[in-house]
Short mmCIF file of C-alpha atoms in Angstrom, two decimals:
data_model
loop_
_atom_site.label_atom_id
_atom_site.label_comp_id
_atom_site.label_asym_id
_atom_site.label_seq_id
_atom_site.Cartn_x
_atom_site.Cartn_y
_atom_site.Cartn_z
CA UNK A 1 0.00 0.00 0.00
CA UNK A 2 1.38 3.61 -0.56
CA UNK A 3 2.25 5.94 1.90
CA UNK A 4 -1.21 8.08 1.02
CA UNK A 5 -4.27 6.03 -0.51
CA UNK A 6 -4.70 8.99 -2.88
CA UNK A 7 -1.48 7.84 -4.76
CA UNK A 8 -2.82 4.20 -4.32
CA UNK A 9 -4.22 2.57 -7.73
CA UNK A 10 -6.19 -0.12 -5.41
CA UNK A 11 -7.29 2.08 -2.33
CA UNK A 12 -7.92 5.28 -4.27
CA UNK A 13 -11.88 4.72 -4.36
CA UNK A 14 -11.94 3.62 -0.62
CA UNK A 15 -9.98 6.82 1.00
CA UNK A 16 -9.10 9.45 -1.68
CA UNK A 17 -11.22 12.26 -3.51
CA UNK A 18 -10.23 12.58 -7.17
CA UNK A 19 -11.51 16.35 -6.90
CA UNK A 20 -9.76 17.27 -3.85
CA UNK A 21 -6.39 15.15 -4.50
CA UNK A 22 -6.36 16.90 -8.33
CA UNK A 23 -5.32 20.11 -6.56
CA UNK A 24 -2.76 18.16 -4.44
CA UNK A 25 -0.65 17.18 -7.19
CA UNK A 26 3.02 18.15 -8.23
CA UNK A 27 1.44 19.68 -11.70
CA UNK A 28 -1.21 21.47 -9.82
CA UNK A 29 1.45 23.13 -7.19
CA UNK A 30 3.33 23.89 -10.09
CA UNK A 31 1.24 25.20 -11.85
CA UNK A 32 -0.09 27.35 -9.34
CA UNK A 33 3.28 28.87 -8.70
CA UNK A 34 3.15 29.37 -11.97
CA UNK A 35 0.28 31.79 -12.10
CA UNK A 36 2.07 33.88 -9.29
CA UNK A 37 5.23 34.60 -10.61
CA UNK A 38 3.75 35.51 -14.18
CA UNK A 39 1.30 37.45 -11.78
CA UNK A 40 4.33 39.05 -9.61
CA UNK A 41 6.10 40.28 -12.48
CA UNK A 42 2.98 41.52 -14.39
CA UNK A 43 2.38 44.08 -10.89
CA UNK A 44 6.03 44.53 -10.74
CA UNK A 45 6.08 45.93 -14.31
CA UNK A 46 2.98 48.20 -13.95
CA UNK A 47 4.21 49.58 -10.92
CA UNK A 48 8.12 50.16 -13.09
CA UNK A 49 9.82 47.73 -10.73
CA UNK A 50 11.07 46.15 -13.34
CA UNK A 51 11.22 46.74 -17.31
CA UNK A 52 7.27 46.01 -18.56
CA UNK A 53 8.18 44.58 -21.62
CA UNK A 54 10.12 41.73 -19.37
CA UNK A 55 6.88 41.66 -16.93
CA UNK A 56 4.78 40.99 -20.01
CA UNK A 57 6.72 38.22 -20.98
CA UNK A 58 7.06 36.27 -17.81
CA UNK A 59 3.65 36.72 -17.33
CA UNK A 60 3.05 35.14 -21.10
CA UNK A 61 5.30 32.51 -20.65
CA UNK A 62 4.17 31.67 -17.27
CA UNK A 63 1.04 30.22 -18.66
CA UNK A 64 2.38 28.29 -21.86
CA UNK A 65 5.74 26.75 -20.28
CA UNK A 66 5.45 23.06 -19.02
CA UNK A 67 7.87 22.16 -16.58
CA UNK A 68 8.61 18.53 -15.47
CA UNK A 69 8.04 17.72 -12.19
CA UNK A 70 10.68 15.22 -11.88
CA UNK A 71 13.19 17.33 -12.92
CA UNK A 72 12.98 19.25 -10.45
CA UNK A 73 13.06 16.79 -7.52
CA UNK A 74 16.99 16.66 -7.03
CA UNK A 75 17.57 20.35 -6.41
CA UNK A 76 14.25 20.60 -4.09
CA UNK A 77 15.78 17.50 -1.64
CA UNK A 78 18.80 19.83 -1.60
CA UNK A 79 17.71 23.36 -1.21
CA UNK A 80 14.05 22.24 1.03
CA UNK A 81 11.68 23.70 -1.00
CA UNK A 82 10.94 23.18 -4.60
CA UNK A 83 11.39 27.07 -5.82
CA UNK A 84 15.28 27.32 -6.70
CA UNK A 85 14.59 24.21 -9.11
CA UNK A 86 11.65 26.14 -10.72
CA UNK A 87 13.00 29.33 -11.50
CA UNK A 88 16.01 28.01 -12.63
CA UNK A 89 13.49 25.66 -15.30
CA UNK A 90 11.48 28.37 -16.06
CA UNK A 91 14.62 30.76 -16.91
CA UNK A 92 15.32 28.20 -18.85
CA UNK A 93 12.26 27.03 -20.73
CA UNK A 94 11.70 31.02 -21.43
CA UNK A 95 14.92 31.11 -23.41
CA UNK A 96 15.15 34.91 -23.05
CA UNK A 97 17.64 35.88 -20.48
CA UNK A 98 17.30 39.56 -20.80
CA UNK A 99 13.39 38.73 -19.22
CA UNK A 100 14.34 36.08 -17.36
CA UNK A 101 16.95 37.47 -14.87
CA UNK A 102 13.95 39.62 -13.61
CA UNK A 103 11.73 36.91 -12.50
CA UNK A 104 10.82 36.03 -8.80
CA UNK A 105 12.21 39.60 -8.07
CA UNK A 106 12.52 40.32 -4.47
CA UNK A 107 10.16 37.29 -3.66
CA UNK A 108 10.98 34.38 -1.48
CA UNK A 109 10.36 30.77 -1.71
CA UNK A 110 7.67 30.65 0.86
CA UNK A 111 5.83 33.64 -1.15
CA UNK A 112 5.11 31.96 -4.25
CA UNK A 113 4.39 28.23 -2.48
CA UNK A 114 1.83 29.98 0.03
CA UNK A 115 0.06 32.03 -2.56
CA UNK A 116 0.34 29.25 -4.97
CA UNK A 117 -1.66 27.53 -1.76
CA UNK A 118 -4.06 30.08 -0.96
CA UNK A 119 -5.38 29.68 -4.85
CA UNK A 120 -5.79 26.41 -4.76
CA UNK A 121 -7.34 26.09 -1.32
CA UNK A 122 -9.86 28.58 -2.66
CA UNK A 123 -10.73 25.84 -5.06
CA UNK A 124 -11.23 23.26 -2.38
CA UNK A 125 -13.13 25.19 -0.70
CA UNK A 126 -15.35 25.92 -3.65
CA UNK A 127 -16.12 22.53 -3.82
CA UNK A 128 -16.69 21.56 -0.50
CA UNK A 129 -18.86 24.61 0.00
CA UNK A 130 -20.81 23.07 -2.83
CA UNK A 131 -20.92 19.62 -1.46
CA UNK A 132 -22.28 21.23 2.31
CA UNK A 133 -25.01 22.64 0.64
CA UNK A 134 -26.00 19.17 -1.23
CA UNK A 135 -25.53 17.16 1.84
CA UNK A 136 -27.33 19.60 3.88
CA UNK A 137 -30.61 19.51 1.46
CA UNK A 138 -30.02 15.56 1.15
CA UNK A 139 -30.13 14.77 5.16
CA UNK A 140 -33.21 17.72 4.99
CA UNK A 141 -35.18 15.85 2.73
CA UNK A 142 -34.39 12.49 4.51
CA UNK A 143 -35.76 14.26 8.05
CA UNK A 144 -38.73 15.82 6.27
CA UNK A 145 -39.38 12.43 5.06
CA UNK A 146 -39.51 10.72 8.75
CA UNK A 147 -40.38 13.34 10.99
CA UNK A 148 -42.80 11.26 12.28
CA UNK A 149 -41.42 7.78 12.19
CA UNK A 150 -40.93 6.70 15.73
CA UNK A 151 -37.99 4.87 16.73
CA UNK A 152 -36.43 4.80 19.90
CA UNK A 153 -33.46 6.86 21.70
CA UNK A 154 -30.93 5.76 23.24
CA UNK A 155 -28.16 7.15 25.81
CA UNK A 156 -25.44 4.67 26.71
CA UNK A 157 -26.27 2.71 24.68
CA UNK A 158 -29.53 1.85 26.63
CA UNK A 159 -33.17 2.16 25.29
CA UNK A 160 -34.10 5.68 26.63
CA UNK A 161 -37.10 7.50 25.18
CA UNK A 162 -38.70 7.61 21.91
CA UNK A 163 -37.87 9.93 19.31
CA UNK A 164 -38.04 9.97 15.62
CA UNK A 165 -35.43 8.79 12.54
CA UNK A 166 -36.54 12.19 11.31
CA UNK A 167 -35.09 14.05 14.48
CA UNK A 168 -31.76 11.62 14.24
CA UNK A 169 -31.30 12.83 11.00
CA UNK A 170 -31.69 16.61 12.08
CA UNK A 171 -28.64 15.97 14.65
CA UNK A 172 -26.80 14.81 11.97
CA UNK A 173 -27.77 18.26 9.27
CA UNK A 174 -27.90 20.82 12.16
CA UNK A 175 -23.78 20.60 12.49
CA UNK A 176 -23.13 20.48 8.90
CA UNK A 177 -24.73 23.76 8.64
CA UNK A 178 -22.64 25.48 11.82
CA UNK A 179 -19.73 24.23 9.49
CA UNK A 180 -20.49 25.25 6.25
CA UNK A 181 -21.01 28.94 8.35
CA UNK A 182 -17.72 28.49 10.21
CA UNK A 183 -15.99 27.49 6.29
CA UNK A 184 -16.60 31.61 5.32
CA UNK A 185 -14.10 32.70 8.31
CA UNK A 186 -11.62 30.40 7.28
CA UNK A 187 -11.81 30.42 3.61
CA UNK A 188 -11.38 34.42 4.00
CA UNK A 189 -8.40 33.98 6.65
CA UNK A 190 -6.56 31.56 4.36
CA UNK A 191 -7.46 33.26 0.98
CA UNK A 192 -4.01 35.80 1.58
CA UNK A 193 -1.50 36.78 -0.56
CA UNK A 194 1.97 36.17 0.30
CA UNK A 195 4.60 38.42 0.02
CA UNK A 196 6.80 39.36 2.15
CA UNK A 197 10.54 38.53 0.90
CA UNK A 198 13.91 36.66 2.66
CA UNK A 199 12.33 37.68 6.01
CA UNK A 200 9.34 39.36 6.02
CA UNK A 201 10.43 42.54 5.55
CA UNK A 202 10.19 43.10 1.61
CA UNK A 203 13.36 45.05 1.40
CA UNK A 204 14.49 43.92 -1.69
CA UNK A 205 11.37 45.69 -3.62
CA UNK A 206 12.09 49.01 -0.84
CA UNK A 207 9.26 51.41 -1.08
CA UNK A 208 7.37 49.80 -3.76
CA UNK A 209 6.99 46.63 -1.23
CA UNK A 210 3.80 47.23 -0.11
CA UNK A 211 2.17 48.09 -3.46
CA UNK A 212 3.62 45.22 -5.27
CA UNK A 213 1.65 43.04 -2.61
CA UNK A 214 -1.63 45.14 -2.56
CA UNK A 215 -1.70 44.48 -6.39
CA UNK A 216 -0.65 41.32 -6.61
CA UNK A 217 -3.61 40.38 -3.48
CA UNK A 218 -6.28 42.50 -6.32
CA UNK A 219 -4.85 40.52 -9.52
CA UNK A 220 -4.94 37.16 -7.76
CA UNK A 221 -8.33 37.88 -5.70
CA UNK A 222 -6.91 37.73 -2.69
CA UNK A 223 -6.81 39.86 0.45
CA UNK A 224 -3.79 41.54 1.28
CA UNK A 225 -3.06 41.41 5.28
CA UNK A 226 -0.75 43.88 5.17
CA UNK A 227 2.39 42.45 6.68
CA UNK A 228 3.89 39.16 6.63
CA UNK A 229 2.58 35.97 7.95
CA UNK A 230 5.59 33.78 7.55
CA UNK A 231 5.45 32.77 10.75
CA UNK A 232 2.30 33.47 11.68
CA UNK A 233 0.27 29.59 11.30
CA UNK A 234 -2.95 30.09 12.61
CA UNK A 235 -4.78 30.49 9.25
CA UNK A 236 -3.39 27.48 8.64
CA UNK A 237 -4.00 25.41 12.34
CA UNK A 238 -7.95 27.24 12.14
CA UNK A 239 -8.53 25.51 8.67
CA UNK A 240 -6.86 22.19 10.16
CA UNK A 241 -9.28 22.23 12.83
CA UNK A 242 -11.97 23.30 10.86
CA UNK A 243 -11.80 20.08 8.97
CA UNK A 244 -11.24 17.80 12.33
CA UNK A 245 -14.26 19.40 13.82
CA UNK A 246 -16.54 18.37 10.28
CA UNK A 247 -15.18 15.16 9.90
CA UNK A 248 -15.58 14.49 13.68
CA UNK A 249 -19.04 15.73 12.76
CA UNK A 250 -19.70 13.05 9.74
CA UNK A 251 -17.97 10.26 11.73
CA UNK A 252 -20.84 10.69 14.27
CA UNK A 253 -23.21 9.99 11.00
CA UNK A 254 -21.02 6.95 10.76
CA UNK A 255 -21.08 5.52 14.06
CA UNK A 256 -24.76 5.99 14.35
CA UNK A 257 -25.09 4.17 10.67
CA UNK A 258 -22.87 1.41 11.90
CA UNK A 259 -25.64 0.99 15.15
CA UNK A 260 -28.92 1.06 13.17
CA UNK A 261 -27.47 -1.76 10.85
CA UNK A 262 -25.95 -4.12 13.25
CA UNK A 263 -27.35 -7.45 13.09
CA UNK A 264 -30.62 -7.38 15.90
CA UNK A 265 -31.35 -3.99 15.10
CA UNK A 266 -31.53 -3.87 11.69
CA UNK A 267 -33.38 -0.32 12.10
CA UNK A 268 -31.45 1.22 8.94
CA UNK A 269 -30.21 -0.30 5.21
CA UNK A 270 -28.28 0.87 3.50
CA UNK A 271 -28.65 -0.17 -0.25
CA UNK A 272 -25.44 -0.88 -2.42
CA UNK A 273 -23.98 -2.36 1.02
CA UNK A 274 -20.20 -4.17 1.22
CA UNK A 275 -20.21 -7.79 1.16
CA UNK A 276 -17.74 -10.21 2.69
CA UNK A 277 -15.58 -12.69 1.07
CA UNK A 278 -17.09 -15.91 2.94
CA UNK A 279 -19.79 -15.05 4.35
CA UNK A 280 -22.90 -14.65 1.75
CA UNK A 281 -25.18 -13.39 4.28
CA UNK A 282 -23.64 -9.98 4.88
CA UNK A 283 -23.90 -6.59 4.14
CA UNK A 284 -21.06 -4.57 5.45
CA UNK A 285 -21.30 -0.74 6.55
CA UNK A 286 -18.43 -0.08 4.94
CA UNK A 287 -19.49 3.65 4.05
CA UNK A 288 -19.91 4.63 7.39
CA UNK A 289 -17.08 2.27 8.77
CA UNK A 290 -14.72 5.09 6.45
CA UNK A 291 -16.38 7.89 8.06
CA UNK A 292 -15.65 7.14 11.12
CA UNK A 293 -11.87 5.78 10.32
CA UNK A 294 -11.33 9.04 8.59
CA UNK A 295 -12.06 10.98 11.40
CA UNK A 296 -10.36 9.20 13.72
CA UNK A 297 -7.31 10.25 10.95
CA UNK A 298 -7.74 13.61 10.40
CA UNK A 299 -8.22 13.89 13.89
CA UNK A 300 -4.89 12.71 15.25
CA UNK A 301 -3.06 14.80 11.74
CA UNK A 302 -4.86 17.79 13.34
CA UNK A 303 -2.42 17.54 16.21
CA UNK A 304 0.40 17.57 13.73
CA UNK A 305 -0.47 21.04 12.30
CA UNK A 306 -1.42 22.53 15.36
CA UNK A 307 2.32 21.32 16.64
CA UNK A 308 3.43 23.31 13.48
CA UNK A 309 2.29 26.02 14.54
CA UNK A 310 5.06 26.47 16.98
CA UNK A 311 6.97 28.08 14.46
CA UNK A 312 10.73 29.41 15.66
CA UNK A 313 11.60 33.32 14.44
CA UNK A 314 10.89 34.48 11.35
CA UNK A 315 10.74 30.72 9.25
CA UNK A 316 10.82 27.40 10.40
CA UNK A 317 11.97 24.70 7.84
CA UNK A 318 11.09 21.60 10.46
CA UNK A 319 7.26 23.09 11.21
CA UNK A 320 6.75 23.83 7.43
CA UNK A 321 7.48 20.47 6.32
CA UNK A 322 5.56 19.19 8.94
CA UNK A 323 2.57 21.27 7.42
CA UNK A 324 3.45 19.81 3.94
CA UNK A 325 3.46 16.14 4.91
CA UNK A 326 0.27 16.19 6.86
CA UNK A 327 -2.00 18.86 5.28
CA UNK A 328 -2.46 17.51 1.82
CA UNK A 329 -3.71 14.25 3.27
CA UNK A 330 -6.18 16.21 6.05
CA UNK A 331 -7.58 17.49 2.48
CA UNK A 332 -8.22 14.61 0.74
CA UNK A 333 -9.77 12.82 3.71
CA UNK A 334 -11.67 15.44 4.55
CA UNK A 335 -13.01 15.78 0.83
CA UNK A 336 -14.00 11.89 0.70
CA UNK A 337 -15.61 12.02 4.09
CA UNK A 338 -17.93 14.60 2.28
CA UNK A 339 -18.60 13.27 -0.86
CA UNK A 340 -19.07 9.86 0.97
CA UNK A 341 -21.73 11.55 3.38
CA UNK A 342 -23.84 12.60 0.52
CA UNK A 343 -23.81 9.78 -1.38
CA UNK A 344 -24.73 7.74 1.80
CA UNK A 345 -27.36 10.16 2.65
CA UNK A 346 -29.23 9.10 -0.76
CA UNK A 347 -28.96 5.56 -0.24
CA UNK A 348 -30.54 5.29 3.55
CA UNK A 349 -33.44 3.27 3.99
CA UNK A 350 -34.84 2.94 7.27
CA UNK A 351 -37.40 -0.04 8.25
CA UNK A 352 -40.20 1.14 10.41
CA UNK A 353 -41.09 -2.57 11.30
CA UNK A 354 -37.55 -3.20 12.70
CA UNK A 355 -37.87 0.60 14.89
CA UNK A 356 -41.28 -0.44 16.08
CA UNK A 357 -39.91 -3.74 17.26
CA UNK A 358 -37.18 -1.85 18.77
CA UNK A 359 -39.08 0.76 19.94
CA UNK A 360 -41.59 -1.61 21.99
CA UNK A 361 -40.48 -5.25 22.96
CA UNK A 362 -43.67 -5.98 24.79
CA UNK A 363 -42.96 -4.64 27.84
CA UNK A 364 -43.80 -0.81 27.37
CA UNK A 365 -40.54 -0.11 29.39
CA UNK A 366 -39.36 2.85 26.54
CA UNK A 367 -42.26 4.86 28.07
CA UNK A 368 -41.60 4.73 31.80
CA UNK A 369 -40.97 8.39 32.11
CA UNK A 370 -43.91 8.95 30.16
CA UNK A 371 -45.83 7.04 32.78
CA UNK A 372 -43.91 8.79 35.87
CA UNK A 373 -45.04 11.95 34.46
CA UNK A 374 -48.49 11.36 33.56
CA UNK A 375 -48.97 10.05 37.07
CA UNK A 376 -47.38 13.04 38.81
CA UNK A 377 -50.46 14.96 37.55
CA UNK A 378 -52.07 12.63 40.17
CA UNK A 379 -49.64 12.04 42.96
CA UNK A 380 -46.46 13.99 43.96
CA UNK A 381 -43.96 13.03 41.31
CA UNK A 382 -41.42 11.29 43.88
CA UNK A 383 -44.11 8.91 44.80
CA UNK A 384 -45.29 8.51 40.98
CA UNK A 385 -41.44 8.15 39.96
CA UNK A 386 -40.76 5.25 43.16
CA UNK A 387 -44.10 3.54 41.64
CA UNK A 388 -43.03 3.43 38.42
CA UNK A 389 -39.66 2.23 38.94
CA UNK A 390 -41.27 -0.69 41.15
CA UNK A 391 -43.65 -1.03 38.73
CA UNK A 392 -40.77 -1.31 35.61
CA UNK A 393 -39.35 -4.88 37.66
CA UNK A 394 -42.76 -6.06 37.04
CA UNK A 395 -43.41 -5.26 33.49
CA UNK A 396 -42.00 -8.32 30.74
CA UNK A 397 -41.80 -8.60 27.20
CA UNK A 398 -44.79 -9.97 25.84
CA UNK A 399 -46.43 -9.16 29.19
CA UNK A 400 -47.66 -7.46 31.11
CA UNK A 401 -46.95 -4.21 29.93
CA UNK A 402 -45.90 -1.53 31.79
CA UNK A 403 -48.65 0.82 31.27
CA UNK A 404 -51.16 -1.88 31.67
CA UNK A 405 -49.27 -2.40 35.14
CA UNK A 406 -49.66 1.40 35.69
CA UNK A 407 -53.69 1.52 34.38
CA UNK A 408 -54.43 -1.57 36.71
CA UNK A 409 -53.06 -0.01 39.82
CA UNK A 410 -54.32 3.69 38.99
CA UNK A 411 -57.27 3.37 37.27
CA UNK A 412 -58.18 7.17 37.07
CA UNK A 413 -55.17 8.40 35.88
CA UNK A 414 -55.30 9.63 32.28
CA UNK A 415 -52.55 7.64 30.21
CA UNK A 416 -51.16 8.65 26.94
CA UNK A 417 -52.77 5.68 23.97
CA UNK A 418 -49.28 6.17 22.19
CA UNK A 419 -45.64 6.82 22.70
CA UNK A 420 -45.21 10.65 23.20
CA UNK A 421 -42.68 11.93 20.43
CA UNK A 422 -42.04 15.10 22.39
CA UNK A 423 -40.45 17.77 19.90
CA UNK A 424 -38.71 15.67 17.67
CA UNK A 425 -41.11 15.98 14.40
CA UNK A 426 -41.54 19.34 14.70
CA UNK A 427 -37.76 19.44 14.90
CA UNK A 428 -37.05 17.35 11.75
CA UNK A 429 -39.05 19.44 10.30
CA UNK A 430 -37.84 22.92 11.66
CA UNK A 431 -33.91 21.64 10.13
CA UNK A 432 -35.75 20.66 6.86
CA UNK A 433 -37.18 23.96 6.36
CA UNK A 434 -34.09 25.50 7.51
CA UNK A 435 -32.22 24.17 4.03
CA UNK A 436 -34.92 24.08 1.61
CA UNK A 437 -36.94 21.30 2.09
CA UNK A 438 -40.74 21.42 2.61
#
């Protein structure tokens, strides 16, 4: 198996994102450093940093040149990042010194890789946003579809109260959109221009400094912070924890999935299921089993970046490669817990017979609060609540019930004829509406 299932020919469709890992890859880095040095030189040269007619033609040849990843990968394990090697192949490939000695002018390595980043992160972000939205109308319509199918609760893994699947499915939307919220801070924090030079303090453009990065931010669409951020990782470690904190958020989907379709419940299927190599008669939850293992992953790589983020003086080769070795792979991950989410969200089935039986074994135990309650309207509720509990030891599946038990014994008191669903349609239907979805 390779190091990252994205590069993996065989796990690729399990773990990886083809979307998200496309703007992962060597070409796409490239390319994206690319588009700022062209970029750099085409401010520089409006602003008469250097000659226009030199500006005009980096910028030109910055979008036609090809350059070979692999020839490049000597020089970058010698100098630690892969900049040196490209300017030196793009001088090259341009075959016109006279422009070419006045690209990358007074900009560092970190400059072009980071804005290089920031562009493509926007595009991740882009399509994530775009997925939130889909999953978010997809778990809407699911709720609005069961608001009222009763099934019951559970806390520690005990039978609790009913509720309905409609409700569960709510908890599940209801965080997805605090995220997709949470995604416009971060996607503005991270969507910066770099450029800042050796140290940070642009003195190799002098007074121009600041203007070369305000136009460079406007021709790139990015914001310029005004200083540099070198050093400064917590654009970085919030968009990290960002996608911890959603993924933690689907892998709750995924444990709950795994739950409803374990064999005796049975309260959820899941069409298009895994199947085992021996054994004929199962169908694996292997959609939400990877929900919750990627989690669990980005999870613990979260803890890398936020370690990275102890970054000594002004740059820190050992925290920056930390940030490169874990953050592609957060990014992928995160982008196949998502798509995985809404495709799972279209294929849920649930089976009222198999909640009902769940819901109600015989023994009417599910609605012993219920029956504490409705008897505290008739005696003080610490005698109603000691009766009922006495009253539960009694009660069996099959018989007799526990609200028969509680009807015998107080014969005037007015019972509930079904389970009491408490807020939970109106709530399934409240998080429908909230997305879309009547």
């Amino acid at each position: 198996m390779p190091a990252s299932p994205a590069d993996s020919a065989l796990y690729r469709g399990l773990f990886s994102d083809d979307e998200t890992a496309a703007l992962f890859t060597d070409s796409a880095e490239i390319r994206a450093m690319l588009l700022v040095e062209g970029t750099l030189a085409r401010v520089q040269g409006h602003l008469g940093l250097i000659p226009e007619t030199a500006a005009a033609f980096i910028d030109r040849s910055a979008r036609e040149v090809q350059i070979d990843p692999a020839a490049m990968a000597a020089e970058t394990a010698v100098n630690g990042v892969p900049v040196p090697a490209l300017v030196a192949a793009f001088r090259k490939a341009m075959e016109a010194p006279d422009h070419a000695r006045y690209l990358h002018w007074g900009a560092t390595s970190q400059d072009i890789m980071e804005t290089g980043q920031a562009l493509r992160l926007r595009r991740v972000m882009a399509l994530w946003d775009a997925r939130l939205e889909a999953l978010s109308r997809a778990l809407g319509r699911l709720a609005a579809a069961h608001a009222d199918l009763p099934m019951a609760a559970r806390t520690y893994g005990q039978v609790a109260t009913p509720t309905s699947f409609g409700a569960v499915v709510a908890s599940w939307g209801h965080p997805i959109l605090r995220h997709r919220a949470r995604l416009v801070a971060v996607r503005d924090d991270l969507a910066a221009v770099s450029l800042s030079g050796a140290a940070g303090t642009l003195s190799a453009m002098g007074a121009e400094g600041p203007a070369v990065r305000a136009a460079l931010a406007m021709a790139l669409g990015l914001s310029d912070p005004g200083h540099s951020w070198h050093a400064e990782r917590d654009r970085i470690g919030a968009f990290s924890a960002w996608m911890a904190g959603l993924t933690a958020s689907l892998g709750k989907m995924g444990e709950d999935l795994i739950l409803f379709t374990q064999s005796g419940m049975g309260e959820v299927a899941i069409s298009g299921a895994g199947s085992s190599s021996t054994m004929p008669q199962k169908q694996n939850p292997v959609g939400p089993s990877v929900l919750v293992a990627v989690a669990r992953q980005v999870i613990a790589l979260d803890g890398v970046i936020q370690n990275a983020g102890l970054h000594r003086q002004q740059r820190d080769g050992a925290a920056w490669f930390a940030e490169w070795l874990t953050l592609p792979q957060i990014c992928i991950l995160t982008g196949r817990a998502l798509a995985l989410a809404l495709d799972l969200a279209q294929r849920i089935q649930p089976d009222p017979q198999a909640m009902a039986r769940q819901l109600d074994d015989g023994s009417g135990l599910i609605r012993a609060e219920e029956m504490t309650f409705a008897l505290s309207r008739h005696i003080p509720r610490p005698e109603a609540q000691a009766k009922v509990k006495e009253l539960c030891k009694q009660a069996k599946p099959g018989g007799p019930s526990l609200v028969a038990l509680v009807a015998e014994e107080f014969p005037a008191a007015v019972l509930p004829a079904s389970p009491n669903l408490g807020t939970a349609p109106d709530e399934a239907r409240a998080f429908a509406a909230s997305v879309g979805v009547v």
